[in-house]
């Protein structure tokens, strides 16, 4: 640099760059306010009681997303029922049992890879493997199994980070008192790591709620409510489109008021999940992993 | 009886060791699922993606420029689709990374605490917004604007096919916005990880705050920032639902005002009704995307490893 720091020229370029920095940072904020504002203004009119509690009927000429809300809940519950224990188990193995070596590296590399694979690839794989090979077809089960693989890294990594923050003295203390390893994990480690695990699960819920590409060709686009009684069980094997899928389909059919109505519902869920993770992070003071 | 058991630490040793072994076995199994998943995804992508390469011909598919899968004499060239993904991703990164990097500088270095407390949550929320919503807004806001621009630019052109605003440029803008949170978050932590001593040394030598940031801190955070860019590339190239309707509906050369198909949007748009060879070729497109993603993943591991070594 030939410029002296006293040179007025350098100061001007500093100011320009500073302005650019502020503009860039402001962009994100304005963008967010714009998105939320626009969606609410356009969509809040379509959200009312019957929109949330009935299903679309061409006969009665009414629009409703109750079926999609139920489908979303089904997929969240089934996915988490499988992914949470597997993710936690995997984290426990990596943190408590495994010795550093090729195997651990392979598991960590594949976990990283899984979190980098785009959802459309998961969708193709789920369609072929769970849909065709396993024979589940377009169903809520196929969609849930596909999403299980997708959210697995999220739960594994959050649990792992949480386990890492548990002091080693807890472990040696428990083992020294004669507890077996499994007993120690069950009664000491898991309760201490619970805030991290819960954060991982909530982040996974957020991911599932917003997911669309992985579900389009796995869970399909059914929008009806389950029939009562056994219908609640058989629904698992039927096609069921989530809120995001219905949004996409409405948008493709140019039914924009329905699309914006769903967008409002989705944004409210996303905002709620965001505040919930923030609240938990503050309450338990766990360093959050992304 | 139940109470007695807890008193003895040697009482049920055999029983306990069986439980111990079972627990360890189950945890190991859980950990293997990640490996199993990646291996099966790879295998199924290859099994389903390669048949078309043989039946139609590698050159015809990868280097062909005519995409008429449903014509009487079908042709399955996906070169433009591949190029669209490459060009679209590159443009999105060129547009998104500078904004993201400057925002990261803002959050990590120059921001007053109060402003950072507004920007940071906003970025986090942007990351959480479902991609279909970005798509909806792109379709409703961006496309009409693009159409006006298109009408103005190509007023006198006789060859231009009007797209109604659903073109490459619209998709690039949506993608650039969608990679922002990734780029901002990773670059921010990279900048924060730069030792304070470097900054103080530079400031003590008389460099201004901005000179310090751009000549000292950012070069020191290089490997983290490269990671951010690579992750941004991965996010952009894999995004499907947000740009399916925004980018138009026909396969064309990736020029800014052309209606285009990306690797991802070709699959989303046509998988629903495709059958036979057409379906196989869509899987080939999936395989091409998968190969791109694996290259990105592997180079990422390389960068991270190198970064680790530098720190040691």
PDB file of C-alpha atoms in Angstrom, chain A residues 27-132:
ATOM      1  CA  UNK A  27     -31.095  -6.092   2.677  1.00  0.00           C
ATOM      2  CA  UNK A  28     -31.743  -9.229   4.763  1.00  0.00           C
ATOM      3  CA  UNK A  29     -33.925  -7.345   7.218  1.00  0.00           C
ATOM      4  CA  UNK A  30     -35.934  -5.553   4.532  1.00  0.00           C
ATOM      5  CA  UNK A  31     -36.274  -8.806   2.609  1.00  0.00           C
ATOM      6  CA  UNK A  32     -37.649 -10.611   5.650  1.00  0.00           C
ATOM      7  CA  UNK A  33     -40.091  -7.834   6.514  1.00  0.00           C
ATOM      8  CA  UNK A  34     -41.122  -7.675   2.863  1.00  0.00           C
ATOM      9  CA  UNK A  35     -41.718 -11.419   2.622  1.00  0.00           C
ATOM     10  CA  UNK A  36     -43.715 -11.641   5.842  1.00  0.00           C
ATOM     11  CA  UNK A  37     -45.670  -8.483   5.108  1.00  0.00           C
ATOM     12  CA  UNK A  38     -46.497  -9.421   1.524  1.00  0.00           C
ATOM     13  CA  UNK A  39     -47.568 -12.967   2.412  1.00  0.00           C
ATOM     14  CA  UNK A  40     -49.775 -11.804   5.290  1.00  0.00           C
ATOM     15  CA  UNK A  41     -51.418  -9.027   3.293  1.00  0.00           C
ATOM     16  CA  UNK A  42     -52.128 -11.336   0.371  1.00  0.00           C
ATOM     17  CA  UNK A  43     -53.028 -14.412   2.385  1.00  0.00           C
ATOM     18  CA  UNK A  44     -54.665 -13.464   5.653  1.00  0.00           C
ATOM     19  CA  UNK A  45     -57.999 -12.977   3.882  1.00  0.00           C
ATOM     20  CA  UNK A  46     -58.154 -16.653   2.871  1.00  0.00           C
ATOM     21  CA  UNK A  47     -57.438 -17.925   6.378  1.00  0.00           C
ATOM     22  CA  UNK A  48     -60.638 -18.492   8.321  1.00  0.00           C
ATOM     23  CA  UNK A  49     -62.245 -21.215  10.377  1.00  0.00           C
ATOM     24  CA  UNK A  50     -63.570 -23.304   7.479  1.00  0.00           C
ATOM     25  CA  UNK A  51     -60.237 -22.943   5.578  1.00  0.00           C
ATOM     26  CA  UNK A  52     -58.451 -24.567   8.513  1.00  0.00           C
ATOM     27  CA  UNK A  53     -61.041 -27.176   9.474  1.00  0.00           C
ATOM     28  CA  UNK A  54     -62.518 -28.549   6.231  1.00  0.00           C
ATOM     29  CA  UNK A  55     -61.192 -30.149   3.084  1.00  0.00           C
ATOM     30  CA  UNK A  56     -61.571 -28.703  -0.386  1.00  0.00           C
ATOM     31  CA  UNK A  57     -64.868 -29.693  -1.935  1.00  0.00           C
ATOM     32  CA  UNK A  58     -65.716 -28.986  -5.554  1.00  0.00           C
ATOM     33  CA  UNK A  59     -69.344 -29.859  -4.826  1.00  0.00           C
ATOM     34  CA  UNK A  60     -69.761 -27.253  -2.113  1.00  0.00           C
ATOM     35  CA  UNK A  61     -67.234 -24.963  -3.839  1.00  0.00           C
ATOM     36  CA  UNK A  62     -65.265 -24.501  -0.610  1.00  0.00           C
ATOM     37  CA  UNK A  63     -61.524 -24.552  -0.040  1.00  0.00           C
ATOM     38  CA  UNK A  64     -59.959 -26.108   3.046  1.00  0.00           C
ATOM     39  CA  UNK A  65     -56.604 -27.450   4.139  1.00  0.00           C
ATOM     40  CA  UNK A  66     -57.553 -29.574   7.156  1.00  0.00           C
ATOM     41  CA  UNK A  67     -56.448 -32.729   5.328  1.00  0.00           C
ATOM     42  CA  UNK A  68     -53.040 -31.228   4.576  1.00  0.00           C
ATOM     43  CA  UNK A  69     -52.594 -30.116   8.177  1.00  0.00           C
ATOM     44  CA  UNK A  70     -53.368 -33.653   9.372  1.00  0.00           C
ATOM     45  CA  UNK A  71     -50.989 -35.134   6.765  1.00  0.00           C
ATOM     46  CA  UNK A  72     -48.225 -32.788   7.909  1.00  0.00           C
ATOM     47  CA  UNK A  73     -48.773 -33.890  11.512  1.00  0.00           C
ATOM     48  CA  UNK A  74     -48.741 -37.574  10.489  1.00  0.00           C
ATOM     49  CA  UNK A  75     -45.449 -37.134   8.662  1.00  0.00           C
ATOM     50  CA  UNK A  76     -43.863 -35.158  11.509  1.00  0.00           C
ATOM     51  CA  UNK A  77     -44.859 -37.773  14.103  1.00  0.00           C
ATOM     52  CA  UNK A  78     -43.869 -40.872  12.103  1.00  0.00           C
ATOM     53  CA  UNK A  79     -40.587 -39.362  10.911  1.00  0.00           C
ATOM     54  CA  UNK A  80     -39.588 -38.331  14.410  1.00  0.00           C
ATOM     55  CA  UNK A  81     -40.659 -41.664  15.934  1.00  0.00           C
ATOM     56  CA  UNK A  82     -38.025 -43.318  13.733  1.00  0.00           C
ATOM     57  CA  UNK A  83     -35.403 -40.613  13.343  1.00  0.00           C
ATOM     58  CA  UNK A  84     -35.113 -39.513  16.983  1.00  0.00           C
ATOM     59  CA  UNK A  85     -34.078 -42.862  18.519  1.00  0.00           C
ATOM     60  CA  UNK A  86     -31.798 -43.678  15.592  1.00  0.00           C
ATOM     61  CA  UNK A  87     -30.188 -40.220  15.639  1.00  0.00           C
ATOM     62  CA  UNK A  88     -29.644 -40.303  19.391  1.00  0.00           C
ATOM     63  CA  UNK A  89     -28.308 -43.860  19.221  1.00  0.00           C
ATOM     64  CA  UNK A  90     -25.903 -42.885  16.493  1.00  0.00           C
ATOM     65  CA  UNK A  91     -24.677 -39.880  18.488  1.00  0.00           C
ATOM     66  CA  UNK A  92     -24.203 -42.038  21.602  1.00  0.00           C
ATOM     67  CA  UNK A  93     -22.164 -44.531  19.601  1.00  0.00           C
ATOM     68  CA  UNK A  94     -19.968 -41.811  18.094  1.00  0.00           C
ATOM     69  CA  UNK A  95     -19.435 -39.996  21.368  1.00  0.00           C
ATOM     70  CA  UNK A  96     -19.363 -42.748  23.985  1.00  0.00           C
ATOM     71  CA  UNK A  97     -18.400 -46.041  22.371  1.00  0.00           C
ATOM     72  CA  UNK A  98     -16.454 -45.510  19.171  1.00  0.00           C
ATOM     73  CA  UNK A  99     -12.713 -45.224  19.176  1.00  0.00           C
ATOM     74  CA  UNK A 100     -11.291 -42.763  16.645  1.00  0.00           C
ATOM     75  CA  UNK A 101     -10.468 -44.542  13.421  1.00  0.00           C
ATOM     76  CA  UNK A 102     -11.653 -45.318   9.926  1.00  0.00           C
ATOM     77  CA  UNK A 103     -15.129 -46.381  11.004  1.00  0.00           C
ATOM     78  CA  UNK A 104     -15.867 -43.187  12.891  1.00  0.00           C
ATOM     79  CA  UNK A 105     -14.507 -41.156  10.000  1.00  0.00           C
ATOM     80  CA  UNK A 106     -16.775 -43.064   7.604  1.00  0.00           C
ATOM     81  CA  UNK A 107     -19.822 -42.478   9.797  1.00  0.00           C
ATOM     82  CA  UNK A 108     -19.046 -38.794  10.211  1.00  0.00           C
ATOM     83  CA  UNK A 109     -18.355 -38.367   6.495  1.00  0.00           C
ATOM     84  CA  UNK A 110     -21.616 -40.057   5.517  1.00  0.00           C
ATOM     85  CA  UNK A 111     -23.552 -38.000   8.073  1.00  0.00           C
ATOM     86  CA  UNK A 112     -22.044 -34.857   6.525  1.00  0.00           C
ATOM     87  CA  UNK A 113     -22.835 -36.150   3.041  1.00  0.00           C
ATOM     88  CA  UNK A 114     -26.448 -36.814   4.005  1.00  0.00           C
ATOM     89  CA  UNK A 115     -26.882 -33.252   5.170  1.00  0.00           C
ATOM     90  CA  UNK A 116     -25.487 -32.024   1.834  1.00  0.00           C
ATOM     91  CA  UNK A 117     -27.689 -34.106  -0.464  1.00  0.00           C
ATOM     92  CA  UNK A 118     -30.501 -31.995  -1.961  1.00  0.00           C
ATOM     93  CA  UNK A 119     -34.054 -32.969  -1.095  1.00  0.00           C
ATOM     94  CA  UNK A 120     -34.966 -33.759  -4.706  1.00  0.00           C
ATOM     95  CA  UNK A 121     -32.403 -36.608  -4.631  1.00  0.00           C
ATOM     96  CA  UNK A 122     -33.947 -37.918  -1.411  1.00  0.00           C
ATOM     97  CA  UNK A 123     -37.267 -37.724  -3.201  1.00  0.00           C
ATOM     98  CA  UNK A 124     -36.043 -39.812  -6.155  1.00  0.00           C
ATOM     99  CA  UNK A 125     -34.423 -42.355  -3.855  1.00  0.00           C
ATOM    100  CA  UNK A 126     -37.488 -42.573  -1.611  1.00  0.00           C
ATOM    101  CA  UNK A 127     -39.787 -42.997  -4.598  1.00  0.00           C
ATOM    102  CA  UNK A 128     -37.720 -45.882  -5.978  1.00  0.00           C
ATOM    103  CA  UNK A 129     -36.633 -47.567  -2.752  1.00  0.00           C
ATOM    104  CA  UNK A 130     -39.512 -47.131  -0.292  1.00  0.00           C
ATOM    105  CA  UNK A 131     -42.189 -46.654  -2.948  1.00  0.00           C
ATOM    106  CA  UNK A 132     -41.303 -49.310  -5.541  1.00  0.00           C
TER     107      UNK A 132
END
